[in-house]
Coordinates of C-alpha atoms in Angstrom, one line a residue:
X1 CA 136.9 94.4 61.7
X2 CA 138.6 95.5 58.6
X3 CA 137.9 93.8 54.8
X4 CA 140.0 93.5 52.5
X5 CA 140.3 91.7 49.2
X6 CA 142.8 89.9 47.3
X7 CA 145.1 93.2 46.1
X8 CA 145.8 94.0 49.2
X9 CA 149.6 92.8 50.0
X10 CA 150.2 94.8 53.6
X11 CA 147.9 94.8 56.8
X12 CA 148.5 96.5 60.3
X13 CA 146.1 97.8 62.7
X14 CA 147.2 101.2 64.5
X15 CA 146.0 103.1 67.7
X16 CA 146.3 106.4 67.1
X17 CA 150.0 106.4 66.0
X18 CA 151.0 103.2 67.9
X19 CA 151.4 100.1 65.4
X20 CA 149.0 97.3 67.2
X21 CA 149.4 93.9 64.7
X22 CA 151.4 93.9 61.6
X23 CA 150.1 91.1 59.7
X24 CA 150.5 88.4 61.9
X25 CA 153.3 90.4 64.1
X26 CA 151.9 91.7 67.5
X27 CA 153.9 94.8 68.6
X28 CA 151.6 96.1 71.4
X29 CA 152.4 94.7 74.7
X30 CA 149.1 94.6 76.3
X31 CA 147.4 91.0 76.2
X32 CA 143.9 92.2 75.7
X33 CA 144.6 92.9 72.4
X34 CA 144.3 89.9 70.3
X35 CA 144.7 88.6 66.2
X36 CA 140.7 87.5 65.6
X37 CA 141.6 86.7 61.6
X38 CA 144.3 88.0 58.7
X39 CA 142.7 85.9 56.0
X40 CA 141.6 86.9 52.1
X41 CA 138.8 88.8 53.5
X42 CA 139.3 90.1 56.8
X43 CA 141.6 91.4 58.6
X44 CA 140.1 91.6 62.6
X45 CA 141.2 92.2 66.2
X46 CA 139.6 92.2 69.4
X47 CA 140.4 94.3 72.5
X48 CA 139.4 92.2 75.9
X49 CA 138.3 93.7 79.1
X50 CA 137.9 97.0 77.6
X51 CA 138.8 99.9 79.6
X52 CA 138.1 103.6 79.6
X53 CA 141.9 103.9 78.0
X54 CA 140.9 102.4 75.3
X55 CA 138.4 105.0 74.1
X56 CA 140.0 106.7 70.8
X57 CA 140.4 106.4 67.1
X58 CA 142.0 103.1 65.4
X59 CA 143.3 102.5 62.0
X60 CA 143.3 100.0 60.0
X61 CA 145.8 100.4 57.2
X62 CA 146.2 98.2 53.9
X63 CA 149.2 98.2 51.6
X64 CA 147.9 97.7 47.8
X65 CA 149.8 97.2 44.5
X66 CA 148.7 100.9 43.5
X67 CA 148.6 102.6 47.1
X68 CA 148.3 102.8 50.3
X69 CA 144.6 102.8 52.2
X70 CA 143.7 103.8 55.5
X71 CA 140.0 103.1 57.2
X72 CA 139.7 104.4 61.0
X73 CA 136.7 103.9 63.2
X74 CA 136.5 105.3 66.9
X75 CA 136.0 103.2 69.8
X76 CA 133.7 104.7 72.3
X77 CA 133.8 103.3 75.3
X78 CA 130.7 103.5 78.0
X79 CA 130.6 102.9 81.9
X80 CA 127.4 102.3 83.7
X81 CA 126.9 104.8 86.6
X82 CA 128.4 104.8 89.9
X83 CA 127.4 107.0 93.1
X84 CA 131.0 107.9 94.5
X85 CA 129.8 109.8 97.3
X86 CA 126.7 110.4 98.9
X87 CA 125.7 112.4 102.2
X88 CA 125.6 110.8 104.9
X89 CA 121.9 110.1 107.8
X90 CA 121.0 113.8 109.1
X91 CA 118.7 114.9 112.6
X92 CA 118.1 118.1 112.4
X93 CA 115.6 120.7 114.1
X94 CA 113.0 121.9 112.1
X95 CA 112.9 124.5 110.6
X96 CA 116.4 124.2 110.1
X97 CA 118.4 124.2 106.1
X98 CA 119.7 121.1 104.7
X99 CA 122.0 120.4 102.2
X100 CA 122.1 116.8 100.4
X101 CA 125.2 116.0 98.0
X102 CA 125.3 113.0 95.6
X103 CA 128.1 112.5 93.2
X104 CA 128.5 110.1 90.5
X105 CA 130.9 108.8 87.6
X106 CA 130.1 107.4 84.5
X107 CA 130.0 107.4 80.9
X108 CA 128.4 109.5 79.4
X109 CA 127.7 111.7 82.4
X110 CA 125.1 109.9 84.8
X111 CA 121.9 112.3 85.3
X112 CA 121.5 112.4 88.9
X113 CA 117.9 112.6 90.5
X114 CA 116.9 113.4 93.8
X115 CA 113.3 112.3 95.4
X116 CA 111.5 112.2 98.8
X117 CA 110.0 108.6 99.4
X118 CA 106.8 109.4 100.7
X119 CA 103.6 108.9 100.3
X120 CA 102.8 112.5 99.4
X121 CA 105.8 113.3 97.5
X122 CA 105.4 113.3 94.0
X123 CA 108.4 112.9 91.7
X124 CA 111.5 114.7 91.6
X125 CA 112.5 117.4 93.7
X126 CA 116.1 118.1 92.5
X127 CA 117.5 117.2 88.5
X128 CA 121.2 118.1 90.1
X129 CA 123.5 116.4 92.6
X130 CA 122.6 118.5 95.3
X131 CA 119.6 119.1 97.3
X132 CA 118.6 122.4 99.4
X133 CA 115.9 122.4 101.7
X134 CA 115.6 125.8 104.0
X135 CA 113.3 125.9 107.0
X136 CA 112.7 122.2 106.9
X137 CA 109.1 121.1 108.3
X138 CA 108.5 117.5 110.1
X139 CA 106.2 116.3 106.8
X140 CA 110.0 116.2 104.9
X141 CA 111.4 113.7 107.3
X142 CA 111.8 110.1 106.1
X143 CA 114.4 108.7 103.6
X144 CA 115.4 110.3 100.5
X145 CA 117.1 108.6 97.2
X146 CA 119.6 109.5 95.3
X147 CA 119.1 107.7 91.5
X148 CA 122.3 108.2 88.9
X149 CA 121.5 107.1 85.3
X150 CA 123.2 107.0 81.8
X151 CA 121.0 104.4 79.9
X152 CA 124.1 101.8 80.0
X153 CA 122.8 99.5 82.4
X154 CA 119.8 100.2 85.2
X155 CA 120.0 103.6 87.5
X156 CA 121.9 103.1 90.7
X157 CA 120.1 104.4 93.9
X158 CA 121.2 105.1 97.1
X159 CA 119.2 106.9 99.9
X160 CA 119.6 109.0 103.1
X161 CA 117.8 109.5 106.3
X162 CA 116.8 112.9 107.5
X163 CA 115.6 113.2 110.9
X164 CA 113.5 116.3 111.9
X165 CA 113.3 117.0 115.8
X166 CA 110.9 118.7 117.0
X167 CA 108.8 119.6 120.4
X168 CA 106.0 117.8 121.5
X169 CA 102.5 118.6 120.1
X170 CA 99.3 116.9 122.3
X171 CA 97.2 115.5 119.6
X172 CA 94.4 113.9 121.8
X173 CA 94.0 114.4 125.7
X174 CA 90.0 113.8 126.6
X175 CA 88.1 113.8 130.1
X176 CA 86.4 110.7 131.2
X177 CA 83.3 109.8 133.0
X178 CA 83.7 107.1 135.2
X179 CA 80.8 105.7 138.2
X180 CA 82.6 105.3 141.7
X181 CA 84.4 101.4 142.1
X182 CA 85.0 101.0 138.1
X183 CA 88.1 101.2 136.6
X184 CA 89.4 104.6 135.0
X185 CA 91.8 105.7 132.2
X186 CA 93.0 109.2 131.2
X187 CA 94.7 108.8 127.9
X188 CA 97.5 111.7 126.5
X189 CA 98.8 111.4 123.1
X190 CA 102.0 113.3 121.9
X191 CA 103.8 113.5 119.1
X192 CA 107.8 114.5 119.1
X193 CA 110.7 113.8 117.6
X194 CA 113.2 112.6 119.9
X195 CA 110.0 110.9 121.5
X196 CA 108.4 112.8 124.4
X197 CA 108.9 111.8 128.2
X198 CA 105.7 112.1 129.9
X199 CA 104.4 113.2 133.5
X200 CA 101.0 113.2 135.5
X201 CA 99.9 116.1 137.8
X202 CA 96.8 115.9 139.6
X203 CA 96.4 119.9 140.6
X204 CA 100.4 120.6 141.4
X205 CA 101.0 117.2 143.0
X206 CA 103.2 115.3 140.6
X207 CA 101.8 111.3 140.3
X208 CA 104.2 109.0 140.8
X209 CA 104.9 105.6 139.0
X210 CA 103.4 102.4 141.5
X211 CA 100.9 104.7 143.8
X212 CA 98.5 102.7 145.6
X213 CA 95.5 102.3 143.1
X214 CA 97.2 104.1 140.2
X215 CA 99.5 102.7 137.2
X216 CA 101.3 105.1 134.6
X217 CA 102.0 103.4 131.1
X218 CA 104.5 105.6 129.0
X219 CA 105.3 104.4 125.1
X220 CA 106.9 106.5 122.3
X221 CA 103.7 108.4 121.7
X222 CA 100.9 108.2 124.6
X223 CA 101.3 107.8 128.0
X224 CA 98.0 106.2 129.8
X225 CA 97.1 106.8 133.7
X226 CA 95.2 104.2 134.6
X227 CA 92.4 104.3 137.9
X228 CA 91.8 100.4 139.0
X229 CA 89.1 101.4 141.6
X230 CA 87.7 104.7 141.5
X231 CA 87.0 107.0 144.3
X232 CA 85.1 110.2 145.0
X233 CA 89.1 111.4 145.9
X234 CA 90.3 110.8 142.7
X235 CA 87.7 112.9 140.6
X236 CA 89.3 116.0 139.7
X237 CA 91.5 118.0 137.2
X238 CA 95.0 116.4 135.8
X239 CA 97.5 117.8 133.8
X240 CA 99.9 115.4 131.4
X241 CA 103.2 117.4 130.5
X242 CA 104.9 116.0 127.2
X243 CA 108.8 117.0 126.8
X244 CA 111.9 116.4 125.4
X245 CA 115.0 118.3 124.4
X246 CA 113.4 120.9 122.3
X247 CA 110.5 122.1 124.5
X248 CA 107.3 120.7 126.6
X249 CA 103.8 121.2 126.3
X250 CA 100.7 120.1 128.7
X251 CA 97.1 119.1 128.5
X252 CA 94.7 119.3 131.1
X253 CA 91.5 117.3 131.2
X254 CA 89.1 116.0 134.1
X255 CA 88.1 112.6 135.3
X256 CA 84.7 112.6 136.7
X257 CA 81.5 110.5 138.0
X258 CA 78.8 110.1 135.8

């Protein structure tokens, strides 16, 4: 907007050097830019659609009887953030280094955030588009999100998935007491990233899948051998070995009478 009063005998409104409106006249091409008012009072235009082009000083000049006057203000023009390129789901073996990259446009400059979504993480761990992490443990697996923000409209957030493999660790292998006749189960929990494949020894003799009496249940992280009528022949000592690509590791525990 531009006032003026009633000396004023020229109007024109300028972008930088390039003559917008004079008066009434429209010499700019571009059809955003429209005559709001050219009364007594007022002299106005409005830009439509802004654009990051548009950003710069404008002028509005007045002829008088005396002289001529010039009033500039500067457009500034802002643009909610953007993330433009992010990195994309990682597996990698721990203790291995990983690098995270998030870039982002906007104006002014987004601020770009990293943080670990997990229960024990606690705020930030990067202020900067990228994010280092040497000698990576399993406790850093899970999702992290990337935030951009510029205070022109609500932070954008995008996340990634790192994946940390690792061998199998036996958390919970127990030996059972069980009387002659009754039903029996040896239980083996691993954990392991890929998931571990499980086997049964009972001394070196490897147990296999639908033996007479005998049933092996294998899920993601236990695998259960289960006795449906026990005998003096089955007491003994059995090993479970947990593997996958990275390693193995066994457990050895005892079914006995009670």
């Amino acid at each position: 907007r531009c006032s003026v009063d009633n000396r004023v005998t020229r109007v024109a409104w300028l972008n930088r050097s390039s003559i917008l409106y004079a008066g009434n006249d429209k010499w700019c091409l571009d059809p955003r830019v429209v005559l709001l008012a050219n009364t007594k009072t007022q002299y106005s235009i409005q830009i439509q659609d802004v654009d990051v082009y548009d950003e710069g000083p404008y002028t509005c000049s007045v002829q008088t009887d005396n002289h001529p006057k010039t009033s500039r203000v500067h457009l500034i023009v802002q643009v909610s953030p953007k993330i433009i390129e992010i990195s994309p789901d990682i597996s990698i073996n721990e203790g291995g280094n990983v690098s995270l990259t998030c870039l982002a446009t906007g104006r002014p400059d987004p601020t770009i955030t990293w943080r670990h979504i997990s229960p024990k993480a606690v705020g930030f761990i990067s202020e900067d588009e990228y994010l280092e992490i040497t000698g990576i443990t399993r406790e850093q697996s899970g999702e992290y999100e990337c935030s951009a923000s510029n205070d022109v409209s609500a932070p954008v957030v995008q996340r990634v998935k790192v994946t940390v493999n690792y061998p199998p660790y036996i958390s919970d292998a127990k030996s059972t007491g069980v009387p002659v006749g009754q039903k029996g189960i040896l239980l083996c929990e691993a954990s392991a990233v890929p998931s571990a494949d499980f086997q049964w020894y009972k001394d070196d003799k490897r147990l296999a899948e639908g033996q007479k009496g005998l049933k092996v249940e294998n899920k993601p992280f236990f695998s259960r051998l289960t006795f449906f009528n026990v005998s003096e022949q089955d007491y003994g000592n059995y090993t479970c070995v947990a593997s996958n690509q990275l390693g193995n590791t066994n457990a050895s525990m005892i079914l006995y009478g009670e």
